[in-house]
Amino acid sequence: MKKTITTIFSLLFGSLFLYSCETCENPTITYPTLADNEWLVYKPGDKPVYKDERDTLIRSYKFVGFLGQNVPGEGASVSDDCLEKLDTQVTAQLADTTGKYSTFYTYILKRPDSLQVKIAVDNVNAWTLDQNKPTYQTLEVGGKVYTDVFEVKADSIKINSVKKVLFNKQYGFLQVDYYNKKQLKLVR
Protein backbone atom coordinates (compact mmCIF):
# COMPACT_ATOMS: atom_id res chain seq x y z
CA MET A 1 0.00 0.00 0.00
CA LYS A 2 2.86 2.37 0.84
CA LYS A 3 4.38 1.80 -2.63
CA THR A 4 0.99 2.54 -4.22
CA ILE A 5 0.61 5.81 -2.32
CA THR A 6 4.20 6.80 -3.10
CA THR A 7 3.58 6.18 -6.81
CA ILE A 8 0.41 8.27 -6.78
CA PHE A 9 2.04 11.20 -5.00
CA SER A 10 5.13 11.04 -7.25
CA LEU A 11 2.92 11.36 -10.31
CA LEU A 12 1.04 14.23 -8.73
CA PHE A 13 4.18 16.09 -7.73
CA GLY A 14 5.61 15.71 -11.23
CA SER A 15 2.46 17.04 -12.85
CA LEU A 16 2.37 19.94 -10.40
CA PHE A 17 6.01 20.84 -11.09
CA LEU A 18 5.38 21.03 -14.82
CA TYR A 19 2.05 22.77 -14.36
CA SER A 20 3.14 25.36 -11.83
CA CYS A 21 5.87 26.67 -14.13
CA GLU A 22 3.21 28.20 -16.33
CA THR A 23 0.72 29.32 -13.70
CA CYS A 24 0.81 30.82 -10.22
CA GLU A 25 4.00 30.57 -8.22
CA ASN A 26 2.49 28.68 -5.30
CA PRO A 27 -0.96 27.28 -6.03
CA THR A 28 -2.81 25.51 -3.22
CA ILE A 29 -3.19 21.83 -4.01
CA THR A 30 -5.78 19.47 -2.59
CA TYR A 31 -4.29 15.98 -2.28
CA PRO A 32 -6.26 12.77 -1.72
CA THR A 33 -5.91 11.09 1.67
CA LEU A 34 -5.08 7.43 2.24
CA ALA A 35 -8.80 6.80 2.86
CA ASP A 36 -9.65 8.52 -0.45
CA ASN A 37 -7.15 6.35 -2.31
CA GLU A 38 -8.89 3.19 -1.08
CA TRP A 39 -11.59 3.90 -3.67
CA LEU A 40 -9.05 3.21 -6.42
CA VAL A 41 -9.16 -0.43 -5.20
CA TYR A 42 -6.39 -1.90 -7.35
CA LYS A 43 -2.65 -1.83 -6.77
CA PRO A 44 0.50 -3.09 -8.50
CA GLY A 45 0.56 -6.85 -8.82
CA ASP A 46 -3.24 -7.28 -8.72
CA LYS A 47 -4.54 -9.88 -11.18
CA PRO A 48 -8.22 -10.50 -10.45
CA VAL A 49 -9.86 -13.51 -12.05
CA TYR A 50 -13.30 -13.30 -13.68
CA LYS A 51 -15.77 -15.79 -15.14
CA ASP A 52 -17.66 -15.03 -18.30
CA GLU A 53 -21.26 -15.96 -19.12
CA ARG A 54 -20.13 -19.51 -20.11
CA ASP A 55 -18.30 -20.01 -16.77
CA THR A 56 -14.93 -19.76 -18.53
CA LEU A 57 -12.21 -18.40 -16.24
CA ILE A 58 -10.65 -15.17 -17.47
CA ARG A 59 -7.15 -14.93 -15.99
CA SER A 60 -5.84 -12.18 -18.25
CA TYR A 61 -6.82 -9.15 -16.15
CA LYS A 62 -4.13 -7.13 -14.44
CA PHE A 63 -3.68 -3.76 -12.84
CA VAL A 64 -2.06 -1.47 -15.42
CA GLY A 65 -1.32 1.61 -13.37
CA PHE A 66 -2.32 4.93 -11.91
CA LEU A 67 -2.58 8.27 -13.66
CA GLY A 68 -2.54 11.28 -11.36
CA GLN A 69 -3.04 14.84 -12.47
CA ASN A 70 -3.87 18.21 -11.05
CA VAL A 71 -6.99 19.92 -12.37
CA PRO A 72 -8.14 23.50 -11.89
CA GLY A 73 -9.98 24.06 -8.63
CA GLU A 74 -13.74 24.43 -8.62
CA GLY A 75 -14.79 27.54 -10.53
CA ALA A 76 -11.53 27.78 -12.50
CA SER A 77 -10.54 26.50 -15.93
CA VAL A 78 -7.32 25.67 -17.74
CA SER A 79 -7.68 28.82 -19.81
CA ASP A 80 -7.29 31.06 -16.73
CA ASP A 81 -4.06 33.08 -16.64
CA CYS A 82 -3.32 32.03 -13.08
CA LEU A 83 -4.60 29.07 -11.11
CA GLU A 84 -4.52 29.62 -7.38
CA LYS A 85 -6.12 26.30 -6.45
CA LEU A 86 -5.59 22.87 -7.93
CA ASP A 87 -7.51 19.72 -7.15
CA THR A 88 -6.25 16.20 -7.75
CA GLN A 89 -7.67 13.49 -9.97
CA VAL A 90 -6.31 9.94 -9.87
CA THR A 91 -7.31 7.08 -12.17
CA ALA A 92 -6.63 3.36 -11.70
CA GLN A 93 -6.83 1.07 -14.72
CA LEU A 94 -7.54 -2.67 -14.77
CA ALA A 95 -7.15 -4.18 -18.24
CA ASP A 96 -7.49 -7.50 -19.99
CA THR A 97 -4.03 -8.16 -21.44
CA THR A 98 -5.49 -9.96 -24.46
CA GLY A 99 -7.66 -6.99 -25.44
CA LYS A 100 -10.67 -9.29 -25.80
CA TYR A 101 -12.52 -8.04 -22.71
CA SER A 102 -13.40 -4.62 -21.31
CA THR A 103 -11.03 -2.33 -19.44
CA PHE A 104 -12.18 -1.08 -16.04
CA TYR A 105 -11.38 2.32 -14.52
CA THR A 106 -11.85 3.85 -11.09
CA TYR A 107 -11.47 7.60 -10.66
CA ILE A 108 -11.29 9.87 -7.67
CA LEU A 109 -11.39 13.66 -7.77
CA LYS A 110 -10.31 15.26 -4.52
CA ARG A 111 -11.58 18.77 -3.84
CA PRO A 112 -11.04 20.69 -0.56
CA ASP A 113 -14.48 19.79 0.80
CA SER A 114 -15.44 16.70 -1.18
CA LEU A 115 -14.42 13.51 -2.90
CA GLN A 116 -16.00 12.40 -6.16
CA VAL A 117 -15.77 8.70 -7.02
CA LYS A 118 -16.48 7.40 -10.52
CA ILE A 119 -16.20 4.07 -12.28
CA ALA A 120 -16.07 3.37 -16.00
CA VAL A 121 -16.02 0.44 -18.39
CA ASP A 122 -13.95 0.90 -21.54
CA ASN A 123 -13.69 4.60 -20.69
CA VAL A 124 -16.93 5.23 -22.59
CA ASN A 125 -19.08 6.43 -19.71
CA ALA A 126 -18.12 7.29 -16.17
CA TRP A 127 -20.72 6.79 -13.47
CA THR A 128 -20.57 8.69 -10.21
CA LEU A 129 -20.98 6.70 -7.00
CA ASP A 130 -22.51 8.16 -3.86
CA GLN A 131 -19.94 6.59 -1.56
CA ASN A 132 -22.23 7.00 1.46
CA LYS A 133 -25.17 5.16 -0.12
CA PRO A 134 -24.36 1.70 -1.45
CA THR A 135 -27.21 0.08 -3.36
CA TYR A 136 -26.95 -3.14 -1.32
CA GLN A 137 -25.72 -3.61 2.25
CA THR A 138 -24.91 -7.23 1.36
CA LEU A 139 -25.19 -9.01 -1.97
CA GLU A 140 -24.19 -12.42 -3.25
CA VAL A 141 -22.23 -12.29 -6.50
CA GLY A 142 -20.74 -15.44 -8.00
CA GLY A 143 -21.34 -17.45 -4.83
CA LYS A 144 -19.57 -14.94 -2.56
CA VAL A 145 -21.23 -12.42 -0.26
CA TYR A 146 -20.02 -8.81 -0.48
CA THR A 147 -20.93 -5.82 1.68
CA ASP A 148 -21.64 -2.27 0.55
CA VAL A 149 -22.20 -3.02 -3.13
CA PHE A 150 -22.93 -0.24 -5.61
CA GLU A 151 -25.07 -0.94 -8.65
CA VAL A 152 -24.89 1.20 -11.76
CA LYS A 153 -27.40 0.77 -14.54
CA ALA A 154 -26.21 2.25 -17.81
CA ASP A 155 -28.48 4.44 -19.87
CA SER A 156 -27.40 3.06 -23.25
CA ILE A 157 -29.18 0.16 -24.91
CA LYS A 158 -26.72 -0.50 -27.73
CA ILE A 159 -26.19 -4.22 -28.18
CA ASN A 160 -22.53 -4.20 -27.02
CA SER A 161 -23.03 -1.61 -24.27
CA VAL A 162 -22.84 -2.11 -20.55
CA LYS A 163 -26.20 -2.82 -18.97
CA LYS A 164 -25.26 -3.09 -15.28
CA VAL A 165 -22.15 -2.86 -13.08
CA LEU A 166 -21.75 -4.11 -9.52
CA PHE A 167 -18.85 -2.47 -7.68
CA ASN A 168 -17.40 -2.69 -4.18
CA LYS A 169 -14.78 -0.48 -2.51
CA GLN A 170 -12.78 -3.49 -1.31
CA TYR A 171 -12.83 -5.74 -4.40
CA GLY A 172 -13.62 -3.35 -7.25
CA PHE A 173 -15.65 -4.54 -10.23
CA LEU A 174 -17.70 -7.51 -9.04
CA GLN A 175 -19.90 -8.01 -12.09
CA VAL A 176 -20.43 -6.38 -15.47
CA ASP A 177 -23.48 -7.27 -17.57
CA TYR A 178 -23.86 -6.26 -21.22
CA TYR A 179 -26.98 -5.90 -23.37
CA ASN A 180 -25.69 -8.66 -25.67
CA LYS A 181 -26.00 -11.15 -22.73
CA LYS A 182 -22.24 -11.22 -22.12
CA GLN A 183 -21.15 -11.04 -18.49
CA LEU A 184 -18.07 -10.95 -16.30
CA LYS A 185 -18.19 -11.97 -12.61
CA LEU A 186 -15.33 -11.70 -10.17
CA VAL A 187 -14.06 -15.04 -8.85
CA ARG A 188 -11.51 -13.36 -6.46
Coordinates of C-alpha atoms in Angstrom, one line a residue:
M1 CA 0.0 0.0 0.0
K2 CA 2.9 2.4 0.8
K3 CA 4.4 1.8 -2.6
T4 CA 1.0 2.5 -4.2
I5 CA 0.6 5.8 -2.3
T6 CA 4.2 6.8 -3.1
T7 CA 3.6 6.2 -6.8
I8 CA 0.4 8.3 -6.8
F9 CA 2.0 11.2 -5.0
S10 CA 5.1 11.0 -7.3
L11 CA 2.9 11.4 -10.3
L12 CA 1.0 14.2 -8.7
F13 CA 4.2 16.1 -7.7
G14 CA 5.6 15.7 -11.2
S15 CA 2.5 17.0 -12.9
L16 CA 2.4 19.9 -10.4
F17 CA 6.0 20.8 -11.1
L18 CA 5.4 21.0 -14.8
Y19 CA 2.1 22.8 -14.4
S20 CA 3.1 25.4 -11.8
C21 CA 5.9 26.7 -14.1
E22 CA 3.2 28.2 -16.3
T23 CA 0.7 29.3 -13.7
C24 CA 0.8 30.8 -10.2
E25 CA 4.0 30.6 -8.2
N26 CA 2.5 28.7 -5.3
P27 CA -1.0 27.3 -6.0
T28 CA -2.8 25.5 -3.2
I29 CA -3.2 21.8 -4.0
T30 CA -5.8 19.5 -2.6
Y31 CA -4.3 16.0 -2.3
P32 CA -6.3 12.8 -1.7
T33 CA -5.9 11.1 1.7
L34 CA -5.1 7.4 2.2
A35 CA -8.8 6.8 2.9
D36 CA -9.7 8.5 -0.4
N37 CA -7.2 6.3 -2.3
E38 CA -8.9 3.2 -1.1
W39 CA -11.6 3.9 -3.7
L40 CA -9.0 3.2 -6.4
V41 CA -9.2 -0.4 -5.2
Y42 CA -6.4 -1.9 -7.3
K43 CA -2.7 -1.8 -6.8
P44 CA 0.5 -3.1 -8.5
G45 CA 0.6 -6.8 -8.8
D46 CA -3.2 -7.3 -8.7
K47 CA -4.5 -9.9 -11.2
P48 CA -8.2 -10.5 -10.5
V49 CA -9.9 -13.5 -12.0
Y50 CA -13.3 -13.3 -13.7
K51 CA -15.8 -15.8 -15.1
D52 CA -17.7 -15.0 -18.3
E53 CA -21.3 -16.0 -19.1
R54 CA -20.1 -19.5 -20.1
D55 CA -18.3 -20.0 -16.8
T56 CA -14.9 -19.8 -18.5
L57 CA -12.2 -18.4 -16.2
I58 CA -10.7 -15.2 -17.5
R59 CA -7.2 -14.9 -16.0
S60 CA -5.8 -12.2 -18.2
Y61 CA -6.8 -9.2 -16.1
K62 CA -4.1 -7.1 -14.4
F63 CA -3.7 -3.8 -12.8
V64 CA -2.1 -1.5 -15.4
G65 CA -1.3 1.6 -13.4
F66 CA -2.3 4.9 -11.9
L67 CA -2.6 8.3 -13.7
G68 CA -2.5 11.3 -11.4
Q69 CA -3.0 14.8 -12.5
N70 CA -3.9 18.2 -11.1
V71 CA -7.0 19.9 -12.4
P72 CA -8.1 23.5 -11.9
G73 CA -10.0 24.1 -8.6
E74 CA -13.7 24.4 -8.6
G75 CA -14.8 27.5 -10.5
A76 CA -11.5 27.8 -12.5
S77 CA -10.5 26.5 -15.9
V78 CA -7.3 25.7 -17.7
S79 CA -7.7 28.8 -19.8
D80 CA -7.3 31.1 -16.7
D81 CA -4.1 33.1 -16.6
C82 CA -3.3 32.0 -13.1
L83 CA -4.6 29.1 -11.1
E84 CA -4.5 29.6 -7.4
K85 CA -6.1 26.3 -6.4
L86 CA -5.6 22.9 -7.9
D87 CA -7.5 19.7 -7.2
T88 CA -6.2 16.2 -7.7
Q89 CA -7.7 13.5 -10.0
V90 CA -6.3 9.9 -9.9
T91 CA -7.3 7.1 -12.2
A92 CA -6.6 3.4 -11.7
Q93 CA -6.8 1.1 -14.7
L94 CA -7.5 -2.7 -14.8
A95 CA -7.2 -4.2 -18.2
D96 CA -7.5 -7.5 -20.0
T97 CA -4.0 -8.2 -21.4
T98 CA -5.5 -10.0 -24.5
G99 CA -7.7 -7.0 -25.4
K100 CA -10.7 -9.3 -25.8
Y101 CA -12.5 -8.0 -22.7
S102 CA -13.4 -4.6 -21.3
T103 CA -11.0 -2.3 -19.4
F104 CA -12.2 -1.1 -16.0
Y105 CA -11.4 2.3 -14.5
T106 CA -11.9 3.8 -11.1
Y107 CA -11.5 7.6 -10.7
I108 CA -11.3 9.9 -7.7
L109 CA -11.4 13.7 -7.8
K110 CA -10.3 15.3 -4.5
R111 CA -11.6 18.8 -3.8
P112 CA -11.0 20.7 -0.6
D113 CA -14.5 19.8 0.8
S114 CA -15.4 16.7 -1.2
L115 CA -14.4 13.5 -2.9
Q116 CA -16.0 12.4 -6.2
V117 CA -15.8 8.7 -7.0
K118 CA -16.5 7.4 -10.5
I119 CA -16.2 4.1 -12.3
A120 CA -16.1 3.4 -16.0
V121 CA -16.0 0.4 -18.4
D122 CA -13.9 0.9 -21.5
N123 CA -13.7 4.6 -20.7
V124 CA -16.9 5.2 -22.6
N125 CA -19.1 6.4 -19.7
A126 CA -18.1 7.3 -16.2
W127 CA -20.7 6.8 -13.5
T128 CA -20.6 8.7 -10.2
L129 CA -21.0 6.7 -7.0
D130 CA -22.5 8.2 -3.9
Q131 CA -19.9 6.6 -1.6
N132 CA -22.2 7.0 1.5
K133 CA -25.2 5.2 -0.1
P134 CA -24.4 1.7 -1.5
T135 CA -27.2 0.1 -3.4
Y136 CA -27.0 -3.1 -1.3
Q137 CA -25.7 -3.6 2.2
T138 CA -24.9 -7.2 1.4
L139 CA -25.2 -9.0 -2.0
E140 CA -24.2 -12.4 -3.2
V141 CA -22.2 -12.3 -6.5
G142 CA -20.7 -15.4 -8.0
G143 CA -21.3 -17.4 -4.8
K144 CA -19.6 -14.9 -2.6
V145 CA -21.2 -12.4 -0.3
Y146 CA -20.0 -8.8 -0.5
T147 CA -20.9 -5.8 1.7
D148 CA -21.6 -2.3 0.6
V149 CA -22.2 -3.0 -3.1
F150 CA -22.9 -0.2 -5.6
E151 CA -25.1 -0.9 -8.6
V152 CA -24.9 1.2 -11.8
K153 CA -27.4 0.8 -14.5
A154 CA -26.2 2.2 -17.8
D155 CA -28.5 4.4 -19.9
S156 CA -27.4 3.1 -23.2
I157 CA -29.2 0.2 -24.9
K158 CA -26.7 -0.5 -27.7
I159 CA -26.2 -4.2 -28.2
N160 CA -22.5 -4.2 -27.0
S161 CA -23.0 -1.6 -24.3
V162 CA -22.8 -2.1 -20.5
K163 CA -26.2 -2.8 -19.0
K164 CA -25.3 -3.1 -15.3
V165 CA -22.2 -2.9 -13.1
L166 CA -21.7 -4.1 -9.5
F167 CA -18.8 -2.5 -7.7
N168 CA -17.4 -2.7 -4.2
K169 CA -14.8 -0.5 -2.5
Q170 CA -12.8 -3.5 -1.3
Y171 CA -12.8 -5.7 -4.4
G172 CA -13.6 -3.4 -7.2
F173 CA -15.6 -4.5 -10.2
L174 CA -17.7 -7.5 -9.0
Q175 CA -19.9 -8.0 -12.1
V176 CA -20.4 -6.4 -15.5
D177 CA -23.5 -7.3 -17.6
Y178 CA -23.9 -6.3 -21.2
Y179 CA -27.0 -5.9 -23.4
N180 CA -25.7 -8.7 -25.7
K181 CA -26.0 -11.2 -22.7
K182 CA -22.2 -11.2 -22.1
Q183 CA -21.2 -11.0 -18.5
L184 CA -18.1 -11.0 -16.3
K185 CA -18.2 -12.0 -12.6
L186 CA -15.3 -11.7 -10.2
V187 CA -14.1 -15.0 -8.8
R188 CA -11.5 -13.4 -6.5

